[in-house]
Coordinates of C-alpha atoms in Angstrom, one line a residue:
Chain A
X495 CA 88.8 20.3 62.9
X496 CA 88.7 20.4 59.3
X497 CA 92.9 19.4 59.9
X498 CA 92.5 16.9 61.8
X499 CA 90.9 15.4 58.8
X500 CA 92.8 15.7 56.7
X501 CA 95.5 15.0 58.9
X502 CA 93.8 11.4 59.6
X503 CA 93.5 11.1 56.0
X504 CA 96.9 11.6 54.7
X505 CA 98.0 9.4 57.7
X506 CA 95.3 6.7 56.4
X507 CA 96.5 7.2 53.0
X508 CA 100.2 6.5 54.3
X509 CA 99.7 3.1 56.1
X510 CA 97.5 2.3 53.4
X511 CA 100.8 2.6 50.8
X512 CA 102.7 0.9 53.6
X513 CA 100.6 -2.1 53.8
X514 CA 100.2 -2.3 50.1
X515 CA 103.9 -2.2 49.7
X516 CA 104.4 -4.4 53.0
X517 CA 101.6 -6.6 51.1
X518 CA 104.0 -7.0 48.0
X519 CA 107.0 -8.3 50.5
X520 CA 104.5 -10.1 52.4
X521 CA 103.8 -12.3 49.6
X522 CA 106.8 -12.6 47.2
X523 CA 107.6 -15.7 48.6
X524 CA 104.7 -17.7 47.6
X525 CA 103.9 -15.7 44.6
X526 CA 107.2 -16.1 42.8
X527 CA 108.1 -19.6 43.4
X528 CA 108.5 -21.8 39.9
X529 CA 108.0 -25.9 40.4
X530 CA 110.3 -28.2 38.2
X531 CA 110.7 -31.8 38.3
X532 CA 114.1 -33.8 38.9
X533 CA 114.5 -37.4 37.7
X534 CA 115.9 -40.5 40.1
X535 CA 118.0 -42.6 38.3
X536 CA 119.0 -46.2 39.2
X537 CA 121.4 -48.4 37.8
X538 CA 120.0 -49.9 34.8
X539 CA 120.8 -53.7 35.8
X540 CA 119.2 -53.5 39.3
X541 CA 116.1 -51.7 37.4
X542 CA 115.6 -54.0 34.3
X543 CA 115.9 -56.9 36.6
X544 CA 113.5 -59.4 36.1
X545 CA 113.5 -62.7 37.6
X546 CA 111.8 -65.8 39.5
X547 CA 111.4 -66.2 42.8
X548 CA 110.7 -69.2 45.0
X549 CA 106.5 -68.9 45.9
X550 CA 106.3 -65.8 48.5
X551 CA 103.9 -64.7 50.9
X552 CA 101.2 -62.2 49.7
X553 CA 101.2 -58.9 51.3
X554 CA 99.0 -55.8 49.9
X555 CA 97.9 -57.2 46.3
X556 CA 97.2 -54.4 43.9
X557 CA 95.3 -56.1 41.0
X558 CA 94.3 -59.5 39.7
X559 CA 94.4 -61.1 36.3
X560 CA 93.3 -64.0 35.4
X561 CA 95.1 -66.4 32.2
X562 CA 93.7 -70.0 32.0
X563 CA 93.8 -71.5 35.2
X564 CA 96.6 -69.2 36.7
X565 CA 95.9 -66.2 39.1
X566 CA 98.1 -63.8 38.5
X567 CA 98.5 -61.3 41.8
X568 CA 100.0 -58.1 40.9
X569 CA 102.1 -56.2 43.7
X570 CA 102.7 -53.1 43.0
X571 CA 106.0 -51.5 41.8
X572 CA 107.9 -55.1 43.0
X573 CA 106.0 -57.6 40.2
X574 CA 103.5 -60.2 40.7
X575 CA 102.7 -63.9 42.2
X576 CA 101.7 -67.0 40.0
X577 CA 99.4 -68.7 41.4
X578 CA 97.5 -72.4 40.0
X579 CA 94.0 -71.9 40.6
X580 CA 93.0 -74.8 38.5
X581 CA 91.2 -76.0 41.9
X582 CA 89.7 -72.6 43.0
X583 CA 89.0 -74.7 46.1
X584 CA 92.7 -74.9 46.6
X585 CA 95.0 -72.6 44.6
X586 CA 98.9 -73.4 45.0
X587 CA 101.3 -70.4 45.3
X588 CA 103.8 -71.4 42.6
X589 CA 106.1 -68.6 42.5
X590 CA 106.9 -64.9 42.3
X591 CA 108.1 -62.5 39.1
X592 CA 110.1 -60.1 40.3
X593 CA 109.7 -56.7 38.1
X594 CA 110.8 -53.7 39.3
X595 CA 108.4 -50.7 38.9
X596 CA 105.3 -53.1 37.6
X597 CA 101.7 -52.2 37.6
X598 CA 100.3 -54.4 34.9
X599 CA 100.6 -57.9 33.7
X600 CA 98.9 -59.2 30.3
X601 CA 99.5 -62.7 28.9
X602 CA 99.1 -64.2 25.6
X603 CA 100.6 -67.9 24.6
X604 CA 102.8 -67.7 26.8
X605 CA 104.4 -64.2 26.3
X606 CA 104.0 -61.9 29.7
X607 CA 103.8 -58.5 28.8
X608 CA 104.6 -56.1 31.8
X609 CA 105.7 -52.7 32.6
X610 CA 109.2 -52.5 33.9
X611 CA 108.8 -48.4 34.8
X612 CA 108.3 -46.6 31.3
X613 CA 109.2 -49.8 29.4
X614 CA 107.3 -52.3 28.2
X615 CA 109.0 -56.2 28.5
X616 CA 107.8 -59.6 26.7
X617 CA 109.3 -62.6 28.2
X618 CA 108.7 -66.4 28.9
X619 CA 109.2 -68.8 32.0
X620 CA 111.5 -71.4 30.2
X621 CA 111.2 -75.0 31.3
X622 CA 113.7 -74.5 34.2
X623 CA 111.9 -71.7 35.8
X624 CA 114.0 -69.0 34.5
X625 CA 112.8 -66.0 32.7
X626 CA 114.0 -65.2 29.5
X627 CA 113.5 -61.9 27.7
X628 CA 112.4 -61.6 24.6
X629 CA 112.0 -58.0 23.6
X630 CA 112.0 -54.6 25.6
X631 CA 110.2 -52.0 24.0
X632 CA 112.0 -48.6 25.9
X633 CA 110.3 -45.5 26.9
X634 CA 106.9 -47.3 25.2
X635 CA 104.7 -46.0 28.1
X636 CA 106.1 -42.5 28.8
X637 CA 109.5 -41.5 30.6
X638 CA 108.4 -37.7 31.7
X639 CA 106.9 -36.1 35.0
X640 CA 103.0 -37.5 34.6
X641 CA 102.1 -34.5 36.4
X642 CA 100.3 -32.1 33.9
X643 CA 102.3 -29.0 32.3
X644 CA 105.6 -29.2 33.9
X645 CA 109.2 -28.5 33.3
X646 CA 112.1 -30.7 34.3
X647 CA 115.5 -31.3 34.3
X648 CA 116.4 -33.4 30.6
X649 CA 116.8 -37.0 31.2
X650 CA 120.5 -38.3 31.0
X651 CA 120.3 -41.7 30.1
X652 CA 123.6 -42.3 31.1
X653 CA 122.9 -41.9 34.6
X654 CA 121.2 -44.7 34.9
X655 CA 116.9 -45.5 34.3
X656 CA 114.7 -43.2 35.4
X657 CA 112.7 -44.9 38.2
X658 CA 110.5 -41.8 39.6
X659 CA 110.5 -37.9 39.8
X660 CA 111.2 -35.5 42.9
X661 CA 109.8 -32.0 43.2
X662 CA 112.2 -28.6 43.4
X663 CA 111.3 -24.8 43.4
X664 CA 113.3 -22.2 41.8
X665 CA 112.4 -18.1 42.5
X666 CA 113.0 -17.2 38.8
X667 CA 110.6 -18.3 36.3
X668 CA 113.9 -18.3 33.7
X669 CA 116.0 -20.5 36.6
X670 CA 113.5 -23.5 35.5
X671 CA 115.5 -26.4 33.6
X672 CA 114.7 -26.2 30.3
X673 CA 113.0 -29.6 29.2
X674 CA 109.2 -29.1 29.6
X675 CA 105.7 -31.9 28.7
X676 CA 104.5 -29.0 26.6
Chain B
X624 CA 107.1 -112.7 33.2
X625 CA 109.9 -111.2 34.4
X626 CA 111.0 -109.4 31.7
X627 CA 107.6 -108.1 31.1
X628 CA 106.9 -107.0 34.7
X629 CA 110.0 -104.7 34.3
X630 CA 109.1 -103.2 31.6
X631 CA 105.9 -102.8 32.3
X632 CA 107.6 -101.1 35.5
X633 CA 109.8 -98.7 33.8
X634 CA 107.2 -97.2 31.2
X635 CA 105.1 -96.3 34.5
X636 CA 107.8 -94.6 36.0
X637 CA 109.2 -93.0 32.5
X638 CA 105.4 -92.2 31.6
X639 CA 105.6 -89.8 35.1
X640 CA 108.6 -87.9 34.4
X641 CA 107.9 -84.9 33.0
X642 CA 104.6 -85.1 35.0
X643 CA 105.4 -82.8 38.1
X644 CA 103.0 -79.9 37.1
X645 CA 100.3 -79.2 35.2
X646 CA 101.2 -76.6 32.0
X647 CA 103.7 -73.9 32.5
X648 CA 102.5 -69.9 32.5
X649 CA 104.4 -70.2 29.0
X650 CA 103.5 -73.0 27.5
X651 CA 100.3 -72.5 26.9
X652 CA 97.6 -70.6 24.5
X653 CA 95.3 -68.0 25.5
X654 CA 94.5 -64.5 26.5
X655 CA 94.7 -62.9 30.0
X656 CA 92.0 -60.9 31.5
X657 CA 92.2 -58.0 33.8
X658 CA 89.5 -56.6 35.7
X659 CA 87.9 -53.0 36.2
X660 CA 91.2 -51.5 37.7
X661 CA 94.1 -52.9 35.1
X662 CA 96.1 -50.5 32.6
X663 CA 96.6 -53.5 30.3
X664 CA 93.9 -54.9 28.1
X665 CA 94.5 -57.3 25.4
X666 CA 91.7 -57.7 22.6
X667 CA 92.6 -59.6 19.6
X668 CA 96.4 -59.1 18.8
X669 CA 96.5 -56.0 19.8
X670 CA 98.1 -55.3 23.9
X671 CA 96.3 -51.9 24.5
X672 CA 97.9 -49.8 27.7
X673 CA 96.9 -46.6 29.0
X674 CA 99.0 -44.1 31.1
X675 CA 98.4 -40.8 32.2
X676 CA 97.5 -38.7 29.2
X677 CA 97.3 -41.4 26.4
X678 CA 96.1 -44.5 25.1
X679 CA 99.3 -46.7 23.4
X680 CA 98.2 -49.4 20.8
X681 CA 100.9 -52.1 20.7
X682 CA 100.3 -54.7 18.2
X683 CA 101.2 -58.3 19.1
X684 CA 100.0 -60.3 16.2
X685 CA 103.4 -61.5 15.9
X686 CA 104.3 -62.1 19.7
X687 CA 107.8 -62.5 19.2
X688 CA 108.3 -58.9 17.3
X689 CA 105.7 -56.6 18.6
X690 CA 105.4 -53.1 17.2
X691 CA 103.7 -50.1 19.2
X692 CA 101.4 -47.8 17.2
X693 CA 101.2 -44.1 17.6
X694 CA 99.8 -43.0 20.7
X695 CA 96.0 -41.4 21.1
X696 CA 96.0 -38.4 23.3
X697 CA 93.1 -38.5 25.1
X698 CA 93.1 -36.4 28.3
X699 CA 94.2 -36.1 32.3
X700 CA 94.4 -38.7 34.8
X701 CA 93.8 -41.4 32.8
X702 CA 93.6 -44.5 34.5
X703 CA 91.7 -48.0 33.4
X704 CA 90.7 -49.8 30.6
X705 CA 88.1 -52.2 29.7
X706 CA 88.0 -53.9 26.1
X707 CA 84.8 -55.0 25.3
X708 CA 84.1 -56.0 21.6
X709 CA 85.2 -54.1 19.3
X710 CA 85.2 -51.5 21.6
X711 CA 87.6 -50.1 24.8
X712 CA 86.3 -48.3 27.4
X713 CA 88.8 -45.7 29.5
X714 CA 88.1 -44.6 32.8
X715 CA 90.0 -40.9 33.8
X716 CA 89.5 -39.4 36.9
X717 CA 86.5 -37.0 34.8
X718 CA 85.3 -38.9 32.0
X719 CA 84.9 -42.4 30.3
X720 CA 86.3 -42.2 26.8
X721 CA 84.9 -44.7 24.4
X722 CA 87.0 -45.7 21.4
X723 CA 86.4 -48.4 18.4
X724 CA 89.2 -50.7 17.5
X725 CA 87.4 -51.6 14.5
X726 CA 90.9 -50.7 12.9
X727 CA 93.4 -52.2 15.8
X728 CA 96.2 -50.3 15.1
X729 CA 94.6 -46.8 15.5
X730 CA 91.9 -46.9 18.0
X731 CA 89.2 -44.1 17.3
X732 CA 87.4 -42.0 19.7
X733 CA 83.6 -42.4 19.6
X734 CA 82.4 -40.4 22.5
X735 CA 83.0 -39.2 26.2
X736 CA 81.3 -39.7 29.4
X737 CA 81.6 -37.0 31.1
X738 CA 81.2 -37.3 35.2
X739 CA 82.1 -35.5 38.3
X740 CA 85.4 -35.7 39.3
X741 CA 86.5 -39.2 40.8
X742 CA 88.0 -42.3 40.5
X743 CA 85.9 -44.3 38.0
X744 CA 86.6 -48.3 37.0
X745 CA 84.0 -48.9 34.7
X746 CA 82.8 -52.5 33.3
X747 CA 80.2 -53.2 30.4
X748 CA 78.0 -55.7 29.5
X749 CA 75.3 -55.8 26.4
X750 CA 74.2 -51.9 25.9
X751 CA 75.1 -50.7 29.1
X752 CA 78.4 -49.6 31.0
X753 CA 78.3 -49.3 34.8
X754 CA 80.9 -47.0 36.2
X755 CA 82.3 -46.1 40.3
X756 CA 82.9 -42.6 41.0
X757 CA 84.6 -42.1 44.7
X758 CA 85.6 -39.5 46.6
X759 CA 89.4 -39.5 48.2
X760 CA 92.3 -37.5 48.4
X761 CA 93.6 -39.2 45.2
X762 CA 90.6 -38.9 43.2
X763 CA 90.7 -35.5 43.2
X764 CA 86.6 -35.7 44.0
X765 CA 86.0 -32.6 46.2
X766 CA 81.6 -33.1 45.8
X767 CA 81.9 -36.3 48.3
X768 CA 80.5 -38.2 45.6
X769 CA 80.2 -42.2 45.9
X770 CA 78.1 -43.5 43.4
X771 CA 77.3 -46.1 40.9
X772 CA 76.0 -44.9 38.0
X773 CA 74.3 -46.8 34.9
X774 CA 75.3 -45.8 31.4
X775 CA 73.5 -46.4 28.4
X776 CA 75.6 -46.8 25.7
X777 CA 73.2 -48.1 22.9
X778 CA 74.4 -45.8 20.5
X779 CA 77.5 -45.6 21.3
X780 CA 78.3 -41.9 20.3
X781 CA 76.0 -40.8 23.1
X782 CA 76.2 -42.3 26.4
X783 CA 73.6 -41.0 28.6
X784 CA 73.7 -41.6 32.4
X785 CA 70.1 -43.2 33.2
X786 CA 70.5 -43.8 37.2
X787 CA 73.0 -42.9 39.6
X788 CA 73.0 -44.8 43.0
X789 CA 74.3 -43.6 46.1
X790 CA 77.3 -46.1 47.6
X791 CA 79.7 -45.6 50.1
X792 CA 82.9 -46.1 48.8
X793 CA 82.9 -47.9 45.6
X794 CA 86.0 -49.0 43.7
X795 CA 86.4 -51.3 41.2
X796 CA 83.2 -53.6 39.6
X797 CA 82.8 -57.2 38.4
X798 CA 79.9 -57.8 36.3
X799 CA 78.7 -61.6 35.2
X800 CA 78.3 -64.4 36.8
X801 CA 74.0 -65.2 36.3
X802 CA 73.4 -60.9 35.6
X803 CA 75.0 -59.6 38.5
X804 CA 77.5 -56.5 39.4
X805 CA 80.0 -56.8 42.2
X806 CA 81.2 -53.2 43.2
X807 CA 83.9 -53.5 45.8
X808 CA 83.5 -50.8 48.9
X809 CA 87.2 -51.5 51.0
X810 CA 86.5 -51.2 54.2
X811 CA 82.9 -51.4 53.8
X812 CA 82.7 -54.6 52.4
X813 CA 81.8 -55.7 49.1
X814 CA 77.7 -54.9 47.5
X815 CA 75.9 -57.6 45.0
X816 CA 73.4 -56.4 42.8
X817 CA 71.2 -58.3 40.3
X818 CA 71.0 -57.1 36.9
X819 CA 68.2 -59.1 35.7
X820 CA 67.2 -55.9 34.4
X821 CA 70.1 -54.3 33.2
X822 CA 69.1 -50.7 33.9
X823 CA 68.1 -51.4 37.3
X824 CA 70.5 -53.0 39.9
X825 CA 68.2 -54.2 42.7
X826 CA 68.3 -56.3 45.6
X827 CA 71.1 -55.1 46.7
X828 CA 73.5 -57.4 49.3
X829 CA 76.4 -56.3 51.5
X830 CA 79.0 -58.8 52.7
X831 CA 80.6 -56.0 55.1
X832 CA 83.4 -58.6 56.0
X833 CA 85.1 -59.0 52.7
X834 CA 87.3 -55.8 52.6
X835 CA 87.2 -55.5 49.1
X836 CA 89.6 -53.6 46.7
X837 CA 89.0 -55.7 43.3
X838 CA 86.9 -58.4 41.8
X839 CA 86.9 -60.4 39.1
X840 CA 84.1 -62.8 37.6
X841 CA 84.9 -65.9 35.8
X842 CA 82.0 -67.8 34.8
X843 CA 80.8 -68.6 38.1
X844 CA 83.8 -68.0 40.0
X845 CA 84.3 -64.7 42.3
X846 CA 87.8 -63.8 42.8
X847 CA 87.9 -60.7 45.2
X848 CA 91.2 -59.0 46.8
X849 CA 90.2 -58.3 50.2
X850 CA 92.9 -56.4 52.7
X851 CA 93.3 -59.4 54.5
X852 CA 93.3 -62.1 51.5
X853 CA 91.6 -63.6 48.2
X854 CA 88.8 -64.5 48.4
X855 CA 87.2 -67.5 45.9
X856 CA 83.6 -67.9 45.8
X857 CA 81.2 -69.6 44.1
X858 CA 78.5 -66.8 43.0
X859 CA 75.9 -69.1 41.1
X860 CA 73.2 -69.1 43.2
X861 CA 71.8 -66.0 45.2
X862 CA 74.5 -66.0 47.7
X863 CA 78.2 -66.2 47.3
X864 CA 79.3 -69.8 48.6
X865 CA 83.3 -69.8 49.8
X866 CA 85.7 -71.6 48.1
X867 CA 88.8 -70.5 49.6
X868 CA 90.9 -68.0 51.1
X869 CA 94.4 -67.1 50.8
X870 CA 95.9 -65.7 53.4
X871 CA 97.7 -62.3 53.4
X872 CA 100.8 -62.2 55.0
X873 CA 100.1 -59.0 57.3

């Protein structure tokens, strides 16, 4: 009797090392599994491409702005509609900025300030309709993963602008690319 | 007679040539505005812009050579700005930073709102701020919380909530326009409130057809992005009168 006990306990004690062990396995591929960030590059002249386009249909407007009588209708990521509204009754579509990777518009007279990804842009609409750039102030916003503590592979500028960020996994905590937002 | 009827003639027709269009975006003076959900704000000649951890001060006083200023590190998830004095306020997905731009160039923290978790435009008027928190997958809000809350900020080192009201799914806010507050709720619609006391929003109005993601107030003009189009409407009076619609192309 007393055996069969202890029998049942050493066999208890046995699976319980096997499934502690089996545990370890069991979870070494979730545990151990290191996140870094990898840049997507474009070619800098399709990605600094700013320019006006004949008036455009609005589909999904992000954000409005307002400068004098103009409505300026942002669209996210592709630029932003111009719009006279100096008869709110009936506002004229004039035309559409193209800016790659734009969020934001801010206007003062006469400059447009936008986002172009991680730069910042002035420019003017000359008399023919045509931008002109005036100053490009690179990397002014932030050109690395906005995704809290995070290491990713070191920008090569010569590869092209960085346009967004894709996620990878390594196993090994020293296989993670060495830049890091700490 | 002749003579004079031709001339007369061609200054009329000369007088109309460069007469196609009413001022160009660029040749013109004055300042944009954005509205509760912009990353851009622009007070005095200073372009302020906020991305994900900071606050970047970029002065403009000379618009053909601006300069940016060292960064202010505020926190996470940062996401909005409203200027409003001398004062900006910054929405992040768990607090409302308020700094001073008494000096431009190097804008100062003053406080911080602190909030449940969640998407937060916030707008100010006189001594009170009134800030959206809602819930969503990309507001990181696990509480389910959709509210509008009511900030004093009096003394501006210590905001203190003084009501929280219970909405559905509020976005961004408009506030003007005779003392009211527009809060945009998508899909379920847009909500009036009137702010003749500023503390208490009251009488509260739902226009569940407008689809509303974001508002702005211009005097006494109501510009709202719906899903479907913008929307122009007169909000004087008690109720908002139409003015037009643009179409979305869907």
């Amino acid at each position: 009797m007393v055996n069969s006990v202890l029998v049942q306990i050493r066999y208890s004690a046995i699976l319980l090392l096997l499934s502690l062990g089996g545990c370890d396995w069991y979870w070494s591929e979730y545990e151990e599994s290191y996140l870094y960030y990898s840049p997507v590059y474009a070619e800098e002249q399709v990605a600094h491409a700013i320019s006006v386009s004949p008036p455009m249909a609005i589909e999904k407007p992000d954000k409005i702005f307002t400068y004098l009588d103009f409505l300026i209708v942002n669209i996210k990521n592709q630029g932003f509609h111009v719009i006279d509204n100096s008869n709110p009754s009936n506002p004229v579509n004039l035309y559409f900025i193209n800016v790659p990777g734009n969020k934001d518009v801010a206007i003062k007279d006469g400059m447009i300030f936008v986002d172009n990804y991680d730069d910042v842009v002035a420019f003017v609409i000359d008399e023919n309709q045509e931008v002109v750039v005036k100053q490009r102030l690179e990397a002014a916003i932030s050109n690395i993963p906005p995704y809290g503590q995070a290491n990713f592979e070191c920008i090569d500028s010569s590869k092209g602008v960085v346009i967004s960020w894709t996620e990878s996994y390594v196993s090994e905590e020293d296989e993670l690319p060495e830049c890091s937002t700490e | 007679m002749k003579r004079y009827c031709y001339s007369l003639l061609a200054i009329i027709l000369l007088s109309h040539c460069g007469d196609d269009s009413s001022p160009g975006l660029s040749s013109s003076e004055g300042t944009s505005q954005g509205g509760s959900l912009a990353r851009f704000a622009i007070s005095d000649d200073h372009l302020y812009i906020v991305n994900d951890y900071s606050l970047v001060p970029i002065d403009i006083s000379d618009i053909n050579s601006a300069e940016t200023r060292e960064k202010v590190h505020l926190g996470f998830d940062i996401e909005t700005i409203f200027p409003y004095q001398n004062n900006l306020f910054v929405g992040s997905q768990n607090a409302v930073y308020i700094l001073s731009t008494i000096n431009p160039d190097q804008p100062e923290l003053r406080s911080i709102y602190q909030h449940s978790t969640g998407c937060d435009p916030v707008v100010v008027k006189g001594s009170y701020a009134y800030v959206t928190l809602r819930d969503g997958f990309s507001c990181n809000n696990p509480g389910n919380l959709n509210v509008l809350q009511v900030v004093d900020i009096s003394d501006l080192s210590n905001p203190t909530r003084i009501s929280s009201i219970n909405m559905t799914s509020p976005g961004g806010l408009g506030i003007g326009c005779n003392n009211k507050l527009y809060v945009c709720e998508g899909e379920n619609g847009l909500v009036q409130f009137d702010l003749s006391d500023p503390t208490f929003p009251f009488d509260k109005k739902v226009f569940p057809d407008i689809h509303a993601n974001d508002v702005i107030v211009r005097d006494n003009l109501l510009i709202v992005t719906g899903e479907d189009g913008i929307y122009q409407f007169d909000c004087s009076a008690d109720t908002l009168r139409l003015l037009s619609k643009v179409e979305l192309f869907l």
